[in-house]
Amino acid sequence: MKKGKSQAKWILVLAAVVTLAGAGGWTFMTRLEGAAPVVRIDPPFSAVGAERAFTVEAEDTGSGLRSLSVSLLQGEKTVVLLGRRLDAAAGEGRVRETLRLAAGEHGLSDGPALLRVEARDRSWRHWGKGNPVRMERQVRIDLRPPVLQVLSGTLNINQGGCGLVIYRSSEPCPVSGVTVGDSFYPAQGGLFEDPLIMATFVALAYDQGKGTPITVSAEDEAGNQARIGLNHFIRPRRWRQDTLEITDGFLTAILPGFTASIPDAAARPPLDQFLWVNRELRKANYEKIVELTRTSDNRLHWHDAFVRLPAAASRAMFADQRVYRYRGQEIDRQVHMGVDLASLAASPVPAGNRGRVVFADDLGIYGKTVILDHGFGLFSMYSHLSQIGVHAGQPVQRSAVIGRTGSTGLAGGDHLHYAMMVGATFINPIEWWDDHWIKDNVTDKIAAAGATAKTGD
């Protein structure tokens, strides 16, 4: 019995020793791990202006982080942006630091510099100093903002209309454009051989009147910003009032096409269904238009005046202030963002001008719809079609048939809802049907800007 107990005791002791040895070995191996931390800069950049904010991240999944430092070196000058030793007790394996670099405040000058990020972990390697990592990036200090020069002269623009702005920047700028009120219209090169000459169409929305500020701005790669006022003259407009009587017959005819889109349609009375379509679906459809018009080709696809639906009468005008009434009571108000043109049923619909199809599908209240990109932010839209004859990505020629008129979507009868946009801002199409307006506001400005660009005035 004593011999058995003695053997059991020695077995337990041996097991304990093995366990401790294993734990010690695991700890020893962990502490001697050889993988260095990983460091990242977000967003990556190659130029530093008057001020630059960025995030540095360090990560070590083995022994944890010991230290993290960030510095900028130019000549004999070293600017320490971060020097952090991490608490061992916390055992941090991942650290993110947002830093602000104000080059001017640190006495840095225009020219090359070196951004250095260093980190160490808590490994016992390198005589207990840990595994090091060093990341270095060549950057350029640039404290000079871009210089902007308007080449297209004074912008004369109608309320609800548009115009073309052309300007030169002294350097390439990843962000550049024109701001009208709160709306930004990004500019692009490509209209001229000089890549520093930028152009964009801009819009004055139907509800932006006199006093709307218009500025040209640019931000260079280093983050330096420039902004100048644009000389402009705004011609105010007043819009028509229009009353639409909603009948039970109209609701019965129109709502079945929207049942699948209306939440809890079966539980809603017809009028509530209509109001959801007229308000909420309208908003959702506009957000889709915003998405579709976010980018535009940097070439003018079109030429000459835009084509109007032939032999068509105007049934509703741009920016009509619509009041919806049901059984003698006002139920809603909306603004009509296009021109309604009525001809014979299923009339061929011509493309207003040369362009590229960016959308050819159903669009909620607009029914079957085609949207064309004409370049530099200019788009045209054709809605309530009974048939679509083109597909997304397809180039089309001026007057080419792209579909046929119809009554799909929220339409009371066969007609074409024709709209034009600069970006996602609807504009009055009437301007683009006028050769004289196009000459004064687009083609003559391009010619004048080209002459100015060549002489350097």
Tab-separated table of C-alpha atoms in Angstrom:
chain	number	residue	atom	x	y	z
A	1	MET	CA	0.000	0.000	0.000
A	2	LYS	CA	2.820	2.358	1.000
A	3	LYS	CA	4.629	1.543	-2.213
A	4	GLY	CA	1.491	2.342	-4.293
A	5	LYS	CA	0.946	5.649	-2.502
A	6	SER	CA	4.579	6.588	-3.071
A	7	GLN	CA	4.304	5.878	-6.786
A	8	ALA	CA	1.133	7.948	-7.071
A	9	LYS	CA	2.812	10.807	-5.265
A	10	TRP	CA	5.762	10.742	-7.652
A	11	ILE	CA	3.415	10.623	-10.629
A	12	LEU	CA	1.614	13.740	-9.384
A	13	VAL	CA	4.902	15.517	-8.794
A	14	LEU	CA	6.110	14.565	-12.265
A	15	ALA	CA	2.834	15.771	-13.830
A	16	ALA	CA	3.155	19.084	-12.022
A	17	VAL	CA	6.731	19.484	-13.180
A	18	VAL	CA	5.752	18.719	-16.783
A	19	THR	CA	2.843	21.169	-16.595
A	20	LEU	CA	5.014	23.907	-15.163
A	21	ALA	CA	7.712	23.192	-17.703
A	22	GLY	CA	5.153	23.323	-20.512
A	23	ALA	CA	3.700	26.581	-19.226
A	24	GLY	CA	7.168	28.005	-18.796
A	25	GLY	CA	8.134	26.849	-22.241
A	26	TRP	CA	5.005	28.389	-23.745
A	27	THR	CA	5.683	31.663	-21.930
A	28	PHE	CA	9.328	31.559	-22.969
A	29	MET	CA	8.440	30.919	-26.595
A	30	THR	CA	5.762	33.627	-26.536
A	31	ARG	CA	8.159	36.145	-25.081
A	32	LEU	CA	10.737	35.221	-27.663
A	33	GLU	CA	8.354	35.504	-30.615
A	34	GLY	CA	10.007	37.171	-33.571
A	35	ALA	CA	7.153	38.845	-35.449
A	36	ALA	CA	7.444	42.644	-35.556
A	37	PRO	CA	4.397	44.900	-35.091
A	38	VAL	CA	2.459	46.117	-38.127
A	39	VAL	CA	2.011	49.880	-38.645
A	40	ARG	CA	-0.333	51.713	-41.004
A	41	ILE	CA	-1.101	55.312	-41.997
A	42	ASP	CA	-4.661	56.279	-42.906
A	43	PRO	CA	-5.246	57.907	-45.263
A	44	PRO	CA	-1.945	57.452	-47.096
A	45	PHE	CA	-0.579	60.758	-48.409
A	46	SER	CA	2.468	62.098	-50.237
A	47	ALA	CA	2.119	65.841	-49.580
A	48	VAL	CA	1.691	67.984	-46.471
A	49	GLY	CA	0.184	71.462	-46.572
A	50	ALA	CA	-0.505	74.047	-43.908
A	51	GLU	CA	-2.310	71.363	-41.924
A	52	ARG	CA	-2.770	67.631	-42.329
A	53	ALA	CA	-4.729	65.251	-40.108
A	54	PHE	CA	-4.089	61.532	-40.308
A	55	THR	CA	-4.330	58.372	-38.241
A	56	VAL	CA	-1.490	56.043	-37.295
A	57	GLU	CA	-2.303	52.479	-36.286
A	58	ALA	CA	0.043	49.904	-34.732
A	59	GLU	CA	-0.853	46.272	-34.057
A	60	ASP	CA	0.974	43.313	-32.464
A	61	THR	CA	-0.953	40.089	-31.890
A	62	GLY	CA	1.935	38.327	-30.137
A	63	SER	CA	3.573	39.900	-27.093
A	64	GLY	CA	1.699	43.220	-27.352
A	65	LEU	CA	2.920	46.754	-28.025
A	66	ARG	CA	5.671	48.495	-26.066
A	67	SER	CA	6.006	51.866	-27.848
A	68	LEU	CA	4.851	53.915	-30.840
A	69	SER	CA	6.448	57.057	-32.241
A	70	VAL	CA	5.872	59.293	-35.262
A	71	SER	CA	8.228	62.015	-36.486
A	72	LEU	CA	8.816	64.206	-39.538
A	73	LEU	CA	12.357	64.966	-40.664
A	74	GLN	CA	13.455	67.772	-42.986
A	75	GLY	CA	17.132	68.603	-43.255
A	76	GLU	CA	18.481	68.800	-39.698
A	77	LYS	CA	15.037	69.469	-38.211
A	78	THR	CA	13.068	66.668	-36.537
A	79	VAL	CA	9.454	67.251	-35.492
A	80	VAL	CA	8.157	64.662	-33.031
A	81	LEU	CA	4.439	64.176	-33.575
A	82	LEU	CA	3.979	61.249	-31.188
A	83	GLY	CA	6.131	59.470	-28.612
A	84	ARG	CA	4.112	56.983	-26.584
A	85	ARG	CA	5.178	54.182	-24.244
A	86	LEU	CA	2.408	51.735	-23.517
A	87	ASP	CA	1.443	50.341	-20.124
A	88	ALA	CA	2.616	46.759	-19.769
A	89	ALA	CA	-0.270	45.937	-17.460
A	90	ALA	CA	-2.786	46.951	-20.090
A	91	GLY	CA	-1.294	44.482	-22.573
A	92	GLU	CA	-2.415	46.569	-25.553
A	93	GLY	CA	-2.158	44.796	-28.879
A	94	ARG	CA	-3.630	47.522	-31.065
A	95	VAL	CA	-3.370	51.318	-30.873
A	96	ARG	CA	-4.821	54.092	-33.061
A	97	GLU	CA	-3.722	57.716	-32.764
A	98	THR	CA	-5.120	60.658	-34.739
A	99	LEU	CA	-2.421	63.262	-35.326
A	100	ARG	CA	-2.389	66.834	-36.600
A	101	LEU	CA	0.595	68.105	-38.530
A	102	ALA	CA	0.777	71.885	-39.001
A	103	ALA	CA	3.876	72.275	-41.174
A	104	GLY	CA	3.968	76.060	-40.909
A	105	GLU	CA	3.861	76.032	-37.110
A	106	HIS	CA	6.940	73.792	-36.958
A	107	GLY	CA	9.062	75.985	-39.216
A	108	LEU	CA	9.084	73.517	-42.097
A	109	SER	CA	9.574	74.832	-45.625
A	110	ASP	CA	8.490	73.783	-49.095
A	111	GLY	CA	10.388	70.738	-50.286
A	112	PRO	CA	10.986	67.054	-49.535
A	113	ALA	CA	10.675	65.557	-46.048
A	114	LEU	CA	10.596	62.117	-44.454
A	115	LEU	CA	7.714	60.765	-42.380
A	116	ARG	CA	8.874	58.057	-39.968
A	117	VAL	CA	6.702	55.683	-37.918
A	118	GLU	CA	8.391	53.350	-35.399
A	119	ALA	CA	6.982	50.735	-33.034
A	120	ARG	CA	8.316	47.989	-30.739
A	121	ASP	CA	6.604	45.041	-29.112
A	122	ARG	CA	7.175	43.376	-25.709
A	123	SER	CA	9.097	40.381	-26.981
A	124	TRP	CA	12.285	39.426	-25.090
A	125	ARG	CA	14.127	39.487	-28.375
A	126	HIS	CA	16.959	41.965	-29.019
A	127	TRP	CA	18.145	41.810	-25.371
A	128	GLY	CA	14.682	42.564	-24.065
A	129	LYS	CA	14.080	45.619	-26.251
A	130	GLY	CA	11.476	43.838	-28.403
A	131	ASN	CA	10.949	43.441	-32.139
A	132	PRO	CA	11.194	46.809	-33.912
A	133	VAL	CA	9.473	48.069	-37.050
A	134	ARG	CA	10.216	51.263	-38.923
A	135	MET	CA	8.104	52.618	-41.804
A	136	GLU	CA	9.369	55.630	-43.742
A	137	ARG	CA	7.541	57.589	-46.424
A	138	GLN	CA	8.906	60.370	-48.608
A	139	VAL	CA	6.529	63.328	-48.509
A	140	ARG	CA	6.510	66.802	-49.968
A	141	ILE	CA	5.937	69.932	-47.888
A	142	ASP	CA	3.764	72.366	-49.869
A	143	LEU	CA	2.537	75.469	-48.054
A	144	ARG	CA	1.271	77.360	-51.107
A	145	PRO	CA	-2.437	77.187	-51.967
A	146	PRO	CA	-3.442	76.861	-55.616
A	147	VAL	CA	-4.102	80.034	-57.605
A	148	LEU	CA	-7.408	80.163	-59.500
A	149	GLN	CA	-8.217	82.272	-62.564
A	150	VAL	CA	-11.724	82.390	-64.047
A	151	LEU	CA	-11.640	82.238	-67.864
A	152	SER	CA	-15.359	82.257	-68.663
A	153	GLY	CA	-16.166	85.769	-67.438
A	154	THR	CA	-19.331	86.800	-65.619
A	155	LEU	CA	-21.909	84.062	-65.098
A	156	ASN	CA	-25.367	85.240	-66.177
A	157	ILE	CA	-27.816	82.680	-64.904
A	158	ASN	CA	-31.589	82.351	-64.662
A	159	GLN	CA	-33.268	81.094	-61.528
A	160	GLY	CA	-33.907	77.453	-62.342
A	161	GLY	CA	-31.315	77.599	-65.114
A	162	CYS	CA	-27.669	76.764	-65.636
A	163	GLY	CA	-24.384	78.052	-66.992
A	164	LEU	CA	-20.839	77.014	-67.820
A	165	VAL	CA	-17.854	77.949	-65.654
A	166	ILE	CA	-14.281	77.581	-66.934
A	167	TYR	CA	-11.184	78.371	-64.882
A	168	ARG	CA	-7.490	77.612	-64.642
A	169	SER	CA	-5.733	76.231	-61.578
A	170	SER	CA	-2.014	76.773	-60.996
A	171	GLU	CA	-1.544	73.092	-60.076
A	172	PRO	CA	-3.417	69.784	-60.295
A	173	CYS	CA	-6.096	69.566	-57.597
A	174	PRO	CA	-7.940	66.356	-56.729
A	175	VAL	CA	-10.896	68.393	-55.426
A	176	SER	CA	-12.036	71.351	-57.503
A	177	GLY	CA	-15.344	72.873	-58.548
A	178	VAL	CA	-18.004	75.528	-58.144
A	179	THR	CA	-20.324	75.965	-55.165
A	180	VAL	CA	-23.761	77.516	-55.719
A	181	GLY	CA	-25.409	78.128	-52.369
A	182	ASP	CA	-24.996	74.768	-50.641
A	183	SER	CA	-24.575	72.730	-53.847
A	184	PHE	CA	-21.129	71.718	-55.102
A	185	TYR	CA	-20.510	71.024	-58.802
A	186	PRO	CA	-17.181	69.222	-59.352
A	187	ALA	CA	-15.098	70.469	-62.271
A	188	GLN	CA	-13.048	68.363	-64.677
A	189	GLY	CA	-10.260	68.832	-67.149
A	190	GLY	CA	-10.535	67.608	-70.716
A	191	LEU	CA	-12.362	70.474	-72.387
A	192	PHE	CA	-8.992	71.953	-73.442
A	193	GLU	CA	-5.543	70.491	-74.087
A	194	ASP	CA	-4.209	72.243	-70.987
A	195	PRO	CA	-4.973	69.813	-68.133
A	196	LEU	CA	-5.026	72.682	-65.619
A	197	ILE	CA	-8.081	74.268	-67.265
A	198	MET	CA	-11.189	72.999	-65.505
A	199	ALA	CA	-14.835	73.215	-66.540
A	200	THR	CA	-18.257	72.353	-65.215
A	201	PHE	CA	-21.877	73.205	-65.767
A	202	VAL	CA	-23.507	74.723	-62.701
A	203	ALA	CA	-27.163	75.092	-61.802
A	204	LEU	CA	-29.251	77.596	-59.909
A	205	ALA	CA	-32.099	75.580	-58.427
A	206	TYR	CA	-35.696	76.724	-58.858
A	207	ASP	CA	-35.737	77.987	-55.234
A	208	GLN	CA	-32.343	79.747	-55.294
A	209	GLY	CA	-32.842	83.423	-56.050
A	210	LYS	CA	-30.911	86.676	-55.867
A	211	GLY	CA	-28.286	86.697	-53.156
A	212	THR	CA	-27.204	83.090	-53.738
A	213	PRO	CA	-23.388	83.036	-53.341
A	214	ILE	CA	-21.330	81.396	-56.085
A	215	THR	CA	-17.663	80.539	-55.530
A	216	VAL	CA	-14.872	78.648	-57.280
A	217	SER	CA	-12.693	76.486	-55.034
A	218	ALA	CA	-9.882	73.938	-55.187
A	219	GLU	CA	-7.896	71.793	-52.782
A	220	ASP	CA	-4.475	70.536	-53.816
A	221	GLU	CA	-2.840	67.234	-52.957
A	222	ALA	CA	-1.301	68.741	-49.820
A	223	GLY	CA	-4.686	69.902	-48.544
A	224	ASN	CA	-4.147	73.627	-49.250
A	225	GLN	CA	-7.410	75.315	-50.174
A	226	ALA	CA	-8.233	78.258	-52.403
A	227	ARG	CA	-11.602	79.952	-52.854
A	228	ILE	CA	-12.597	82.947	-54.953
A	229	GLY	CA	-15.930	84.601	-55.598
A	230	LEU	CA	-17.404	84.265	-59.078
A	231	ASN	CA	-18.852	87.395	-60.685
A	232	HIS	CA	-22.425	86.553	-61.505
A	233	PHE	CA	-25.838	88.007	-62.253
A	234	ILE	CA	-29.022	86.147	-61.291
A	235	ARG	CA	-32.283	86.720	-63.135
A	236	PRO	CA	-35.124	85.818	-60.715
A	237	ARG	CA	-38.167	83.877	-61.865
A	238	ARG	CA	-41.684	83.316	-60.593
A	239	TRP	CA	-43.254	79.921	-61.105
A	240	ARG	CA	-46.776	78.904	-62.077
A	241	GLN	CA	-49.298	77.564	-59.595
A	242	ASP	CA	-51.070	74.384	-60.654
A	243	THR	CA	-53.889	72.447	-58.993
A	244	LEU	CA	-54.375	68.721	-59.535
A	245	GLU	CA	-57.670	67.120	-58.538
A	246	ILE	CA	-57.158	63.538	-57.337
A	247	THR	CA	-60.219	61.367	-57.939
A	248	ASP	CA	-61.164	57.919	-56.724
A	249	GLY	CA	-61.029	56.737	-60.323
A	250	PHE	CA	-57.438	57.956	-60.635
A	251	LEU	CA	-56.456	56.157	-57.417
A	252	THR	CA	-58.103	52.930	-58.585
A	253	ALA	CA	-56.263	53.100	-61.896
A	254	ILE	CA	-52.829	54.119	-60.623
A	255	LEU	CA	-52.249	52.376	-57.282
A	256	PRO	CA	-52.038	48.728	-58.403
A	257	GLY	CA	-48.729	49.520	-60.102
A	258	PHE	CA	-47.231	50.585	-56.764
A	259	THR	CA	-48.693	47.978	-54.383
A	260	ALA	CA	-45.463	45.990	-54.212
A	261	SER	CA	-43.535	49.114	-53.165
A	262	ILE	CA	-45.926	50.446	-50.504
A	263	PRO	CA	-45.284	49.170	-46.940
A	264	ASP	CA	-48.397	47.429	-45.526
A	265	ALA	CA	-50.336	48.399	-48.614
A	266	ALA	CA	-53.328	46.204	-47.754
A	267	ALA	CA	-53.756	47.991	-44.410
A	268	ARG	CA	-53.654	51.478	-45.913
A	269	PRO	CA	-56.637	53.267	-47.450
A	270	PRO	CA	-56.118	54.349	-51.076
A	271	LEU	CA	-55.447	57.993	-50.203
A	272	ASP	CA	-52.707	57.051	-47.736
A	273	GLN	CA	-51.156	54.819	-50.372
A	274	PHE	CA	-51.142	57.689	-52.855
A	275	LEU	CA	-49.552	60.075	-50.352
A	276	TRP	CA	-46.808	57.544	-49.582
A	277	VAL	CA	-46.060	57.233	-53.298
A	278	ASN	CA	-46.178	60.995	-53.886
A	279	ARG	CA	-43.903	61.762	-50.933
A	280	GLU	CA	-41.734	58.843	-49.827
A	281	LEU	CA	-41.288	57.046	-53.141
A	282	ARG	CA	-40.615	60.404	-54.823
A	283	LYS	CA	-37.789	61.015	-52.320
A	284	ALA	CA	-36.354	57.540	-52.860
A	285	ASN	CA	-36.449	58.026	-56.629
A	286	TYR	CA	-34.593	61.325	-56.284
A	287	GLU	CA	-31.881	59.631	-54.224
A	288	LYS	CA	-31.446	57.188	-57.103
A	289	ILE	CA	-31.072	60.125	-59.485
A	290	VAL	CA	-28.434	61.618	-57.159
A	291	GLU	CA	-26.527	58.335	-57.327
A	292	LEU	CA	-26.783	58.096	-61.124
A	293	THR	CA	-25.586	61.670	-61.733
A	294	ARG	CA	-22.722	61.656	-59.225
A	295	THR	CA	-20.156	61.285	-62.024
A	296	SER	CA	-20.177	62.540	-65.603
A	297	ASP	CA	-17.975	62.123	-68.674
A	298	ASN	CA	-15.290	64.793	-69.142
A	299	ARG	CA	-16.209	65.495	-72.738
A	300	LEU	CA	-19.047	67.356	-74.426
A	301	HIS	CA	-20.971	64.624	-76.192
A	302	TRP	CA	-23.617	66.979	-77.593
A	303	HIS	CA	-23.731	69.558	-80.391
A	304	ASP	CA	-26.355	72.128	-81.456
A	305	ALA	CA	-29.660	72.728	-79.663
A	306	PHE	CA	-31.441	69.857	-77.949
A	307	VAL	CA	-34.360	68.200	-79.731
A	308	ARG	CA	-37.894	68.577	-78.358
A	309	LEU	CA	-40.547	65.848	-78.748
A	310	PRO	CA	-41.975	66.650	-82.233
A	311	ALA	CA	-45.541	67.937	-82.626
A	312	ALA	CA	-46.085	67.928	-78.855
A	313	ALA	CA	-48.091	70.273	-76.672
A	314	SER	CA	-46.775	71.388	-73.276
A	315	ARG	CA	-49.107	70.099	-70.534
A	316	ALA	CA	-47.036	71.112	-67.496
A	317	MET	CA	-44.029	73.378	-67.113
A	318	PHE	CA	-40.792	73.318	-65.159
A	319	ALA	CA	-41.109	74.191	-61.455
A	320	ASP	CA	-44.917	74.297	-61.494
A	321	GLN	CA	-46.002	74.640	-57.856
A	322	ARG	CA	-48.480	71.791	-57.652
A	323	VAL	CA	-51.298	71.607	-55.134
A	324	TYR	CA	-53.006	68.190	-54.846
A	325	ARG	CA	-56.663	68.185	-53.833
A	326	TYR	CA	-58.963	65.298	-52.947
A	327	ARG	CA	-62.699	65.751	-52.392
A	328	GLY	CA	-62.269	69.502	-52.079
A	329	GLN	CA	-59.402	69.361	-49.546
A	330	GLU	CA	-55.719	70.073	-50.085
A	331	ILE	CA	-53.730	66.909	-49.370
A	332	ASP	CA	-50.216	67.593	-50.646
A	333	ARG	CA	-47.810	69.970	-52.381
A	334	GLN	CA	-44.956	69.087	-54.734
A	335	VAL	CA	-42.842	70.854	-57.365
A	336	HIS	CA	-42.906	69.563	-60.951
A	337	MET	CA	-39.288	69.143	-62.057
A	338	GLY	CA	-39.617	68.913	-65.811
A	339	VAL	CA	-41.817	69.658	-68.796
A	340	ASP	CA	-44.735	67.374	-69.716
A	341	LEU	CA	-45.097	66.976	-73.489
A	342	ALA	CA	-48.114	65.257	-75.062
A	343	SER	CA	-48.401	64.036	-78.650
A	344	LEU	CA	-49.964	60.922	-80.151
A	345	ALA	CA	-50.026	57.838	-77.923
A	346	ALA	CA	-46.833	55.763	-78.085
A	347	SER	CA	-45.015	58.468	-80.037
A	348	PRO	CA	-41.312	57.819	-80.772
A	349	VAL	CA	-39.139	59.673	-78.247
A	350	PRO	CA	-35.936	61.184	-79.688
A	351	ALA	CA	-32.742	61.611	-77.671
A	352	GLY	CA	-32.380	65.317	-76.988
A	353	ASN	CA	-28.766	65.170	-78.095
A	354	ARG	CA	-25.758	62.923	-78.319
A	355	GLY	CA	-24.921	61.237	-75.040
A	356	ARG	CA	-24.322	58.029	-73.132
A	357	VAL	CA	-27.130	56.046	-71.497
A	358	VAL	CA	-26.567	55.835	-67.725
A	359	PHE	CA	-30.010	54.432	-66.837
A	360	ALA	CA	-32.735	52.576	-68.747
A	361	ASP	CA	-35.203	50.940	-66.384
A	362	ASP	CA	-38.197	51.523	-64.117
A	363	LEU	CA	-37.874	54.481	-61.724
A	364	GLY	CA	-40.863	54.491	-59.398
A	365	ILE	CA	-43.106	57.507	-59.889
A	366	TYR	CA	-41.366	58.229	-63.208
A	367	GLY	CA	-42.150	54.808	-64.635
A	368	LYS	CA	-39.986	53.496	-67.458
A	369	THR	CA	-37.141	56.029	-67.685
A	370	VAL	CA	-33.997	56.726	-69.708
A	371	ILE	CA	-31.247	59.066	-68.442
A	372	LEU	CA	-28.456	60.326	-70.741
A	373	ASP	CA	-25.102	61.820	-69.743
A	374	HIS	CA	-24.087	64.648	-72.097
A	375	GLY	CA	-20.796	65.441	-70.353
A	376	PHE	CA	-19.426	67.826	-67.726
A	377	GLY	CA	-22.390	67.250	-65.423
A	378	LEU	CA	-25.236	67.750	-67.925
A	379	PHE	CA	-27.974	65.062	-68.076
A	380	SER	CA	-31.373	64.621	-69.745
A	381	MET	CA	-34.206	62.374	-68.525
A	382	TYR	CA	-37.181	60.805	-70.361
A	383	SER	CA	-39.978	59.333	-68.227
A	384	HIS	CA	-43.393	57.573	-68.289
A	385	LEU	CA	-42.262	55.628	-71.377
A	386	SER	CA	-44.281	52.656	-72.589
A	387	GLN	CA	-41.185	51.120	-74.220
A	388	ILE	CA	-37.425	51.540	-73.761
A	389	GLY	CA	-35.217	50.972	-76.783
A	390	VAL	CA	-31.726	51.480	-75.328
A	391	HIS	CA	-29.566	50.021	-72.555
A	392	ALA	CA	-27.159	51.405	-69.953
A	393	GLY	CA	-23.716	52.186	-71.359
A	394	GLN	CA	-24.955	52.628	-74.919
A	395	PRO	CA	-23.937	55.775	-76.848
A	396	VAL	CA	-26.829	57.477	-78.648
A	397	GLN	CA	-26.983	60.079	-81.377
A	398	ARG	CA	-29.010	63.261	-81.450
A	399	SER	CA	-32.656	62.489	-82.418
A	400	ALA	CA	-32.140	58.715	-82.190
A	401	VAL	CA	-35.307	56.973	-80.947
A	402	ILE	CA	-34.724	55.796	-77.371
A	403	GLY	CA	-38.300	54.714	-76.547
A	404	ARG	CA	-41.981	55.553	-76.888
A	405	THR	CA	-44.263	57.765	-74.833
A	406	GLY	CA	-46.590	56.121	-72.350
A	407	SER	CA	-48.291	56.418	-68.960
A	408	THR	CA	-46.097	54.251	-66.706
A	409	GLY	CA	-45.395	55.413	-63.172
A	410	LEU	CA	-47.456	58.193	-61.594
A	411	ALA	CA	-48.999	59.460	-64.819
A	412	GLY	CA	-52.602	60.180	-65.635
A	413	GLY	CA	-52.254	59.729	-69.386
A	414	ASP	CA	-49.837	59.143	-72.262
A	415	HIS	CA	-47.121	61.813	-72.325
A	416	LEU	CA	-43.375	62.393	-72.003
A	417	HIS	CA	-41.978	63.843	-68.795
A	418	TYR	CA	-38.796	65.516	-70.056
A	419	ALA	CA	-36.262	66.783	-67.544
A	420	MET	CA	-32.712	68.068	-67.569
A	421	MET	CA	-30.235	68.141	-64.711
A	422	VAL	CA	-26.831	69.490	-63.832
A	423	GLY	CA	-25.635	66.841	-61.442
A	424	ALA	CA	-28.718	66.101	-59.378
A	425	THR	CA	-30.184	69.620	-59.688
A	426	PHE	CA	-33.147	69.835	-62.054
A	427	ILE	CA	-33.005	72.761	-64.488
A	428	ASN	CA	-35.379	74.359	-66.974
A	429	PRO	CA	-35.098	72.439	-70.288
A	430	ILE	CA	-36.323	75.439	-72.301
A	431	GLU	CA	-32.823	76.945	-72.319
A	432	TRP	CA	-31.401	73.900	-74.090
A	433	TRP	CA	-33.978	74.086	-76.890
A	434	ASP	CA	-32.716	77.592	-77.755
A	435	ASP	CA	-29.767	77.935	-80.205
A	436	HIS	CA	-29.244	81.556	-79.209
A	437	TRP	CA	-29.045	80.753	-75.480
A	438	ILE	CA	-26.541	77.942	-76.128
A	439	LYS	CA	-24.373	80.263	-78.241
A	440	ASP	CA	-24.326	83.039	-75.625
A	441	ASN	CA	-23.910	80.863	-72.550
A	442	VAL	CA	-21.910	77.859	-73.707
A	443	THR	CA	-20.170	77.850	-77.087
A	444	ASP	CA	-19.080	81.524	-77.061
A	445	LYS	CA	-17.724	81.087	-73.520
A	446	ILE	CA	-15.710	78.048	-74.592
A	447	ALA	CA	-14.248	80.007	-77.524
A	448	ALA	CA	-13.429	83.044	-75.347
A	449	ALA	CA	-11.892	80.908	-72.621
A	450	GLY	CA	-9.776	79.110	-75.222
A	451	ALA	CA	-8.473	82.404	-76.589
A	452	THR	CA	-7.675	83.662	-73.084
A	453	ALA	CA	-5.923	80.415	-72.237
A	454	LYS	CA	-3.660	80.707	-75.306
A	455	THR	CA	-2.681	84.345	-74.654
A	456	GLY	CA	-2.291	83.828	-70.911
A	457	ASP	CA	-4.333	86.962	-70.102
